[in-house]
Amino acid sequence: MSDALINGLAGAGGGIIAQIITYPLQTVNARQQTERDLKKEKRKVGAIEQMCQVVKQEGWERLYGGLTPSLVGTAASQGVYYYFYQIFRNKAETAALQSQKKGIGDGSVGMLSSLLVAALSGCVNVLLTNPIWVVVTRMQTHTKISKKDHSNRLATTAPEETALPVIEPLSYGTSHVIQEVYDEAGLFGFWKGVFPTLIMVSNPSIQFMLYETMLKKLKKRRALSKQGNNGVAALEIFLLGALAKLGATVVTYPLLVVKSRLQAKQVTTGDKRHHYKGTLDAILKMIRYEGFAGFYKGMNTKIIQSVLAAAVLFMVKEELVKGVRLLLIKDGINTMKPKPL
């Protein structure tokens, strides 16, 4: 089994576990990012309080709306990303060794090469999996409508935290969302938000660059201090993954908000502020009507969710890779043993 396949499967497994653990935070964050009601924004609601409101007004199941396609998307994204990352990484390492033979460099992959490898892997991932995330965003931001809001959406109603009777819409499953997106914009609709998402490949690029740089330095320091023992514990991997994701999230968050706005169901009323024709139109309208603060809606929630998810993903992935390699080594030893006569 190749290293690329092992890393791809391990990445998919780690991504699924991280997704399940942090999914309620993702749902709340998607709603925060796509909230365009200025009246609601006057009262700041934290992630925990908003989760409680969703449970009280819509039920526990709404916190996990779109979980099934999200798990498929996570497995596909992580699998594709790690698979191509390992392929491009191997090519970069080979090129670095060839350069060393020519007297250039020390034979290791530098920061710029690591950034390029992560960016190429991210672009492949985005182009292949964007349709899945359009469906997930639609399902996460889909809400049940209270009877009072349904009868008069523009009138002032009871406080938002009050549990109101809800109108249960028609089933909003995966097939319904797929049909809805197709009816709105055809096949092109499944690649809404792809432009800011492609730019956002800088997020995992920065994340992996920071992660691998810190990991390399930690192993080097460990090797010097413990006589060649450069092993890294699962908890250390967890912390390195968290720090790497934190740095990447802060830098690229505005693009994530724009992507969510484009992928969520477009408002069909006469209010042009809530309808976006494309990436540039969304950016200009957000600046005009919401200010730059609009690009950082729900950032606190996203940081918590992203850091936790990345830390779990890295830890589980590394442990799975170690486990698979250990099994392969044991299997190889057993097959080499002479069979009894």
Tab-separated table of C-alpha atoms in Angstrom:
chain	number	residue	atom	x	y	z
A	1	MET	CA	0.000	0.000	0.000
A	2	SER	CA	1.486	3.363	-1.042
A	3	ASP	CA	2.117	6.244	1.352
A	4	ALA	CA	-0.290	8.384	-0.664
A	5	LEU	CA	-3.136	5.898	-0.202
A	6	ILE	CA	-2.376	5.409	3.509
A	7	ASN	CA	-2.372	9.173	4.101
A	8	GLY	CA	-5.520	9.616	2.013
A	9	LEU	CA	-7.486	6.998	3.977
A	10	ALA	CA	-6.124	8.213	7.318
A	11	GLY	CA	-7.034	11.804	6.422
A	12	ALA	CA	-10.573	10.748	5.515
A	13	GLY	CA	-10.962	8.863	8.800
A	14	GLY	CA	-9.624	11.737	10.874
A	15	GLY	CA	-11.809	14.220	9.032
A	16	ILE	CA	-14.984	12.219	9.661
A	17	ILE	CA	-14.335	11.962	13.397
A	18	ALA	CA	-13.500	15.675	13.659
A	19	GLN	CA	-16.616	16.552	11.646
A	20	ILE	CA	-18.983	14.603	13.893
A	21	ILE	CA	-17.534	16.151	17.046
A	22	THR	CA	-17.693	19.760	15.830
A	23	TYR	CA	-20.740	19.700	13.526
A	24	PRO	CA	-23.164	21.649	15.791
A	25	LEU	CA	-20.615	24.482	15.895
A	26	GLN	CA	-20.389	24.384	12.101
A	27	THR	CA	-24.160	24.710	11.764
A	28	VAL	CA	-24.291	27.692	14.115
A	29	ASN	CA	-21.320	29.293	12.379
A	30	ALA	CA	-22.921	28.914	8.927
A	31	ARG	CA	-26.028	30.680	10.231
A	32	GLN	CA	-23.945	33.459	11.767
A	33	GLN	CA	-22.045	34.006	8.518
A	34	THR	CA	-25.175	34.196	6.374
A	35	GLU	CA	-27.285	36.319	8.764
A	36	ARG	CA	-28.311	39.497	6.951
A	37	ASP	CA	-31.060	40.791	9.246
A	38	LEU	CA	-29.654	44.009	10.737
A	39	LYS	CA	-32.272	43.995	13.537
A	40	LYS	CA	-31.097	40.614	14.764
A	41	GLU	CA	-27.475	41.730	14.670
A	42	LYS	CA	-28.083	44.428	17.274
A	43	ARG	CA	-28.234	41.749	19.949
A	44	LYS	CA	-25.073	39.677	19.908
A	45	VAL	CA	-25.722	35.995	20.613
A	46	GLY	CA	-22.907	33.611	21.493
A	47	ALA	CA	-22.435	30.196	19.925
A	48	ILE	CA	-23.685	28.241	22.957
A	49	GLU	CA	-26.750	30.470	23.358
A	50	GLN	CA	-27.552	30.177	19.655
A	51	MET	CA	-27.213	26.396	19.821
A	52	CYS	CA	-29.692	26.385	22.693
A	53	GLN	CA	-32.080	28.555	20.674
A	54	VAL	CA	-31.900	26.180	17.702
A	55	VAL	CA	-32.642	23.192	19.952
A	56	LYS	CA	-35.505	25.018	21.707
A	57	GLN	CA	-37.147	26.402	18.572
A	58	GLU	CA	-36.327	23.785	15.922
A	59	GLY	CA	-35.179	20.636	17.693
A	60	TRP	CA	-31.880	18.798	18.127
A	61	GLU	CA	-31.927	17.474	14.583
A	62	ARG	CA	-31.410	20.958	13.121
A	63	LEU	CA	-27.952	21.164	14.714
A	64	TYR	CA	-27.059	18.199	12.518
A	65	GLY	CA	-28.835	19.366	9.363
A	66	GLY	CA	-26.814	18.208	6.359
A	67	LEU	CA	-24.612	15.896	8.425
A	68	THR	CA	-24.804	13.009	5.939
A	69	PRO	CA	-23.612	14.968	2.856
A	70	SER	CA	-21.149	16.755	5.133
A	71	LEU	CA	-19.574	13.456	6.185
A	72	VAL	CA	-19.405	12.404	2.543
A	73	GLY	CA	-17.834	15.753	1.718
A	74	THR	CA	-15.366	15.521	4.585
A	75	ALA	CA	-14.268	12.015	3.651
A	76	ALA	CA	-13.970	13.020	-0.009
A	77	SER	CA	-12.190	16.307	0.733
A	78	GLN	CA	-9.714	14.895	3.218
A	79	GLY	CA	-9.116	11.792	1.142
A	80	VAL	CA	-8.555	13.752	-2.084
A	81	TYR	CA	-6.472	16.397	-0.340
A	82	TYR	CA	-4.142	14.032	1.514
A	83	TYR	CA	-3.836	11.700	-1.472
A	84	PHE	CA	-2.720	14.439	-3.849
A	85	TYR	CA	-0.746	16.170	-1.094
A	86	GLN	CA	1.342	13.041	-0.610
A	87	ILE	CA	1.836	12.624	-4.357
A	88	PHE	CA	2.955	16.238	-4.805
A	89	ARG	CA	5.016	16.011	-1.601
A	90	ASN	CA	6.863	12.945	-2.897
A	91	LYS	CA	7.642	14.764	-6.131
A	92	ALA	CA	8.882	17.782	-4.173
A	93	GLU	CA	11.108	15.577	-2.003
A	94	THR	CA	12.517	13.861	-5.083
A	95	ALA	CA	13.243	17.230	-6.674
A	96	ALA	CA	14.912	18.433	-3.448
A	97	LEU	CA	17.190	15.370	-3.345
A	98	GLN	CA	18.136	15.837	-6.997
A	99	SER	CA	18.960	19.480	-6.282
A	100	GLN	CA	21.129	18.404	-3.350
A	101	LYS	CA	23.139	16.126	-5.640
A	102	LYS	CA	23.802	19.179	-7.789
A	103	GLY	CA	24.995	21.080	-4.726
A	104	ILE	CA	21.772	23.071	-4.238
A	105	GLY	CA	20.006	22.962	-0.880
A	106	ASP	CA	20.165	20.391	1.917
A	107	GLY	CA	17.789	17.857	0.377
A	108	SER	CA	14.752	18.861	2.445
A	109	VAL	CA	11.532	20.448	1.206
A	110	GLY	CA	11.508	24.155	1.983
A	111	MET	CA	8.629	26.353	3.157
A	112	LEU	CA	7.874	27.682	-0.327
A	113	SER	CA	7.722	24.172	-1.776
A	114	SER	CA	5.462	23.039	1.082
A	115	LEU	CA	3.170	25.989	0.391
A	116	LEU	CA	2.985	25.166	-3.313
A	117	VAL	CA	2.305	21.475	-2.630
A	118	ALA	CA	-0.548	22.359	-0.250
A	119	ALA	CA	-1.982	24.913	-2.710
A	120	LEU	CA	-2.026	22.471	-5.639
A	121	SER	CA	-3.655	19.800	-3.477
A	122	GLY	CA	-6.234	22.311	-2.281
A	123	CYS	CA	-7.161	23.389	-5.817
A	124	VAL	CA	-7.761	19.798	-6.909
A	125	ASN	CA	-9.852	19.225	-3.796
A	126	VAL	CA	-11.988	22.355	-4.324
A	127	LEU	CA	-12.777	21.634	-7.968
A	128	LEU	CA	-13.836	18.052	-7.217
A	129	THR	CA	-15.835	18.550	-4.003
A	130	ASN	CA	-17.430	22.039	-4.226
A	131	PRO	CA	-20.887	20.663	-5.216
A	132	ILE	CA	-21.056	18.708	-1.953
A	133	TRP	CA	-20.386	21.820	0.135
A	134	VAL	CA	-23.034	23.843	-1.691
A	135	VAL	CA	-25.587	21.229	-0.593
A	136	VAL	CA	-24.226	21.173	2.980
A	137	THR	CA	-24.356	24.980	3.329
A	138	ARG	CA	-27.959	25.046	2.088
A	139	MET	CA	-28.980	22.413	4.649
A	140	GLN	CA	-27.104	24.062	7.526
A	141	THR	CA	-28.685	27.458	6.919
A	142	HIS	CA	-32.196	26.103	6.339
A	143	THR	CA	-34.434	27.086	9.262
A	144	LYS	CA	-37.963	26.402	10.362
A	145	ILE	CA	-40.074	29.576	10.351
A	146	SER	CA	-42.080	30.634	13.385
A	147	LYS	CA	-45.796	31.228	12.828
A	148	LYS	CA	-45.469	34.866	13.856
A	149	ASP	CA	-42.580	35.420	11.475
A	150	HIS	CA	-44.447	33.547	8.750
A	151	SER	CA	-47.515	35.785	9.052
A	152	ASN	CA	-45.545	39.021	9.245
A	153	ARG	CA	-41.792	38.768	8.537
A	154	LEU	CA	-41.265	42.515	8.703
A	155	ALA	CA	-43.161	43.268	11.921
A	156	THR	CA	-41.505	43.402	15.323
A	157	THR	CA	-42.079	40.124	17.135
A	158	ALA	CA	-41.325	38.570	20.492
A	159	PRO	CA	-37.688	38.317	21.620
A	160	GLU	CA	-35.669	35.891	19.531
A	161	GLU	CA	-34.937	33.614	22.434
A	162	THR	CA	-38.639	32.884	23.004
A	163	ALA	CA	-39.660	29.479	21.704
A	164	LEU	CA	-42.401	29.957	19.127
A	165	PRO	CA	-44.531	27.357	17.358
A	166	VAL	CA	-42.864	26.445	14.102
A	167	ILE	CA	-44.127	25.612	10.679
A	168	GLU	CA	-42.543	22.409	9.470
A	169	PRO	CA	-41.636	22.857	5.778
A	170	LEU	CA	-41.565	20.097	3.252
A	171	SER	CA	-38.793	17.574	3.701
A	172	TYR	CA	-35.489	19.328	3.094
A	173	GLY	CA	-33.302	16.348	2.423
A	174	THR	CA	-30.258	16.006	0.219
A	175	SER	CA	-32.236	15.170	-2.932
A	176	HIS	CA	-34.531	18.167	-2.361
A	177	VAL	CA	-31.539	20.526	-2.049
A	178	ILE	CA	-29.853	19.104	-5.149
A	179	GLN	CA	-33.032	19.651	-7.152
A	180	GLU	CA	-33.428	23.168	-5.719
A	181	VAL	CA	-29.878	24.191	-6.656
A	182	TYR	CA	-30.270	22.730	-10.147
A	183	ASP	CA	-33.605	24.516	-10.702
A	184	GLU	CA	-32.064	27.840	-9.644
A	185	ALA	CA	-28.865	27.834	-11.681
A	186	GLY	CA	-28.391	24.507	-13.432
A	187	LEU	CA	-25.112	22.645	-13.076
A	188	PHE	CA	-23.293	25.947	-12.587
A	189	GLY	CA	-25.146	26.344	-9.282
A	190	PHE	CA	-23.145	23.500	-7.751
A	191	TRP	CA	-19.956	25.514	-8.218
A	192	LYS	CA	-21.238	28.678	-6.554
A	193	GLY	CA	-18.577	30.183	-4.342
A	194	VAL	CA	-15.828	28.244	-6.099
A	195	PHE	CA	-13.779	31.387	-6.796
A	196	PRO	CA	-13.379	32.510	-3.157
A	197	THR	CA	-12.963	28.853	-2.231
A	198	LEU	CA	-10.070	28.492	-4.670
A	199	ILE	CA	-8.476	31.566	-3.133
A	200	MET	CA	-9.061	29.954	0.250
A	201	VAL	CA	-6.677	27.131	-0.598
A	202	SER	CA	-4.256	29.479	1.105
A	203	ASN	CA	-5.911	28.376	4.365
A	204	PRO	CA	-4.760	24.745	4.294
A	205	SER	CA	-1.566	25.911	2.599
A	206	ILE	CA	-0.773	28.210	5.502
A	207	GLN	CA	-2.036	25.573	7.942
A	208	PHE	CA	0.188	22.806	6.610
A	209	MET	CA	3.161	25.095	6.178
A	210	LEU	CA	2.901	26.159	9.828
A	211	TYR	CA	2.218	22.608	10.979
A	212	GLU	CA	5.109	21.012	9.124
A	213	THR	CA	7.490	23.815	10.080
A	214	MET	CA	6.649	23.459	13.779
A	215	LEU	CA	6.738	19.659	13.558
A	216	LYS	CA	10.131	19.716	11.853
A	217	LYS	CA	11.569	22.041	14.487
A	218	LEU	CA	10.100	19.947	17.303
A	219	LYS	CA	11.568	16.727	15.900
A	220	LYS	CA	14.942	18.391	15.406
A	221	ARG	CA	14.976	19.711	18.957
A	222	ARG	CA	13.821	16.328	20.265
A	223	ALA	CA	16.559	14.549	18.332
A	224	LEU	CA	19.233	16.824	19.800
A	225	SER	CA	17.955	16.573	23.355
A	226	LYS	CA	17.121	12.854	23.475
A	227	GLN	CA	19.933	11.255	21.531
A	228	GLY	CA	18.176	10.755	18.234
A	229	ASN	CA	14.678	10.054	19.595
A	230	ASN	CA	12.503	12.341	17.484
A	231	GLY	CA	9.134	10.713	18.200
A	232	VAL	CA	6.161	13.044	18.666
A	233	ALA	CA	3.287	12.233	21.032
A	234	ALA	CA	-0.389	12.418	20.015
A	235	LEU	CA	-1.000	15.349	22.385
A	236	GLU	CA	1.834	17.294	20.777
A	237	ILE	CA	0.374	16.630	17.322
A	238	PHE	CA	-2.982	17.858	18.675
A	239	LEU	CA	-1.468	21.138	19.888
A	240	LEU	CA	0.563	21.714	16.715
A	241	GLY	CA	-2.534	21.143	14.572
A	242	ALA	CA	-4.523	23.579	16.710
A	243	LEU	CA	-1.905	26.333	16.467
A	244	ALA	CA	-1.509	25.888	12.709
A	245	LYS	CA	-5.255	26.068	12.084
A	246	LEU	CA	-5.661	29.116	14.327
A	247	GLY	CA	-3.164	31.116	12.293
A	248	ALA	CA	-4.665	30.088	8.959
A	249	THR	CA	-8.269	30.784	10.016
A	250	VAL	CA	-7.635	34.342	11.170
A	251	VAL	CA	-6.086	35.249	7.805
A	252	THR	CA	-8.680	33.701	5.474
A	253	TYR	CA	-11.969	34.076	7.380
A	254	PRO	CA	-13.454	36.916	5.229
A	255	LEU	CA	-13.316	34.669	2.149
A	256	LEU	CA	-15.176	31.958	4.052
A	257	VAL	CA	-18.011	34.370	4.847
A	258	VAL	CA	-18.289	35.394	1.177
A	259	LYS	CA	-18.327	31.732	0.113
A	260	SER	CA	-21.121	30.910	2.581
A	261	ARG	CA	-23.195	33.878	1.402
A	262	LEU	CA	-22.940	32.717	-2.210
A	263	GLN	CA	-23.700	29.066	-1.460
A	264	ALA	CA	-26.662	29.717	0.871
A	265	LYS	CA	-30.148	30.062	-0.603
A	266	GLN	CA	-30.437	33.488	-2.229
A	267	VAL	CA	-33.138	35.841	-0.973
A	268	THR	CA	-35.760	36.264	-3.687
A	269	THR	CA	-37.475	39.379	-2.268
A	270	GLY	CA	-37.055	42.843	-3.705
A	271	ASP	CA	-34.263	43.689	-1.248
A	272	LYS	CA	-31.165	43.821	-3.453
A	273	ARG	CA	-28.888	43.884	-0.402
A	274	HIS	CA	-29.585	40.198	0.130
A	275	HIS	CA	-29.069	39.007	-3.427
A	276	TYR	CA	-25.569	38.405	-4.753
A	277	LYS	CA	-24.752	37.981	-8.445
A	278	GLY	CA	-21.205	36.815	-7.814
A	279	THR	CA	-18.118	37.117	-5.639
A	280	LEU	CA	-17.346	40.762	-6.412
A	281	ASP	CA	-21.001	41.778	-6.039
A	282	ALA	CA	-21.165	40.053	-2.639
A	283	ILE	CA	-17.983	41.782	-1.427
A	284	LEU	CA	-19.140	45.243	-2.548
A	285	LYS	CA	-22.618	44.872	-1.033
A	286	MET	CA	-21.231	43.584	2.251
A	287	ILE	CA	-18.869	46.559	2.476
A	288	ARG	CA	-21.653	49.002	1.584
A	289	TYR	CA	-24.431	47.679	3.813
A	290	GLU	CA	-22.596	45.907	6.640
A	291	GLY	CA	-19.117	47.376	6.739
A	292	PHE	CA	-15.932	45.399	7.153
A	293	ALA	CA	-17.297	43.892	10.360
A	294	GLY	CA	-19.621	41.813	8.169
A	295	PHE	CA	-16.650	39.817	6.917
A	296	TYR	CA	-15.916	38.587	10.434
A	297	LYS	CA	-19.375	37.450	11.533
A	298	GLY	CA	-19.165	34.322	13.663
A	299	MET	CA	-15.369	34.342	13.682
A	300	ASN	CA	-15.137	33.365	17.361
A	301	THR	CA	-17.284	30.304	16.702
A	302	LYS	CA	-15.260	29.410	13.617
A	303	ILE	CA	-11.957	29.651	15.466
A	304	ILE	CA	-13.174	27.302	18.197
A	305	GLN	CA	-14.629	24.836	15.671
A	306	SER	CA	-11.693	24.963	13.253
A	307	VAL	CA	-8.990	24.660	15.883
A	308	LEU	CA	-10.760	21.757	17.595
A	309	ALA	CA	-11.492	19.988	14.299
A	310	ALA	CA	-7.954	20.447	12.956
A	311	ALA	CA	-6.388	19.266	16.196
A	312	VAL	CA	-8.542	16.126	16.265
A	313	LEU	CA	-7.944	15.515	12.558
A	314	PHE	CA	-4.158	15.719	12.825
A	315	MET	CA	-4.051	13.552	15.931
A	316	VAL	CA	-6.332	10.835	14.525
A	317	LYS	CA	-4.643	10.907	11.105
A	318	GLU	CA	-1.160	10.475	12.536
A	319	GLU	CA	-2.298	7.637	14.797
A	320	LEU	CA	-4.074	5.889	11.901
A	321	VAL	CA	-1.010	6.211	9.680
A	322	LYS	CA	1.192	4.760	12.434
A	323	GLY	CA	-1.280	1.932	13.026
A	324	VAL	CA	-1.579	0.988	9.354
A	325	ARG	CA	2.175	1.043	8.841
A	326	LEU	CA	2.676	-1.101	11.942
A	327	LEU	CA	0.153	-3.620	10.668
A	328	LEU	CA	1.830	-3.706	7.269
A	329	ILE	CA	5.235	-4.286	8.889
A	330	LYS	CA	3.862	-7.106	11.049
A	331	ASP	CA	2.109	-8.604	8.039
A	332	GLY	CA	5.360	-8.439	6.077
A	333	ILE	CA	7.267	-10.168	8.863
A	334	ASN	CA	4.653	-12.920	9.104
A	335	THR	CA	4.725	-13.578	5.361
A	336	MET	CA	8.520	-13.847	5.450
A	337	LYS	CA	8.482	-16.529	8.150
A	338	PRO	CA	9.086	-20.055	6.748
A	339	LYS	CA	5.985	-22.197	6.737
A	340	PRO	CA	6.208	-25.415	8.816
A	341	LEU	CA	6.627	-28.607	6.805
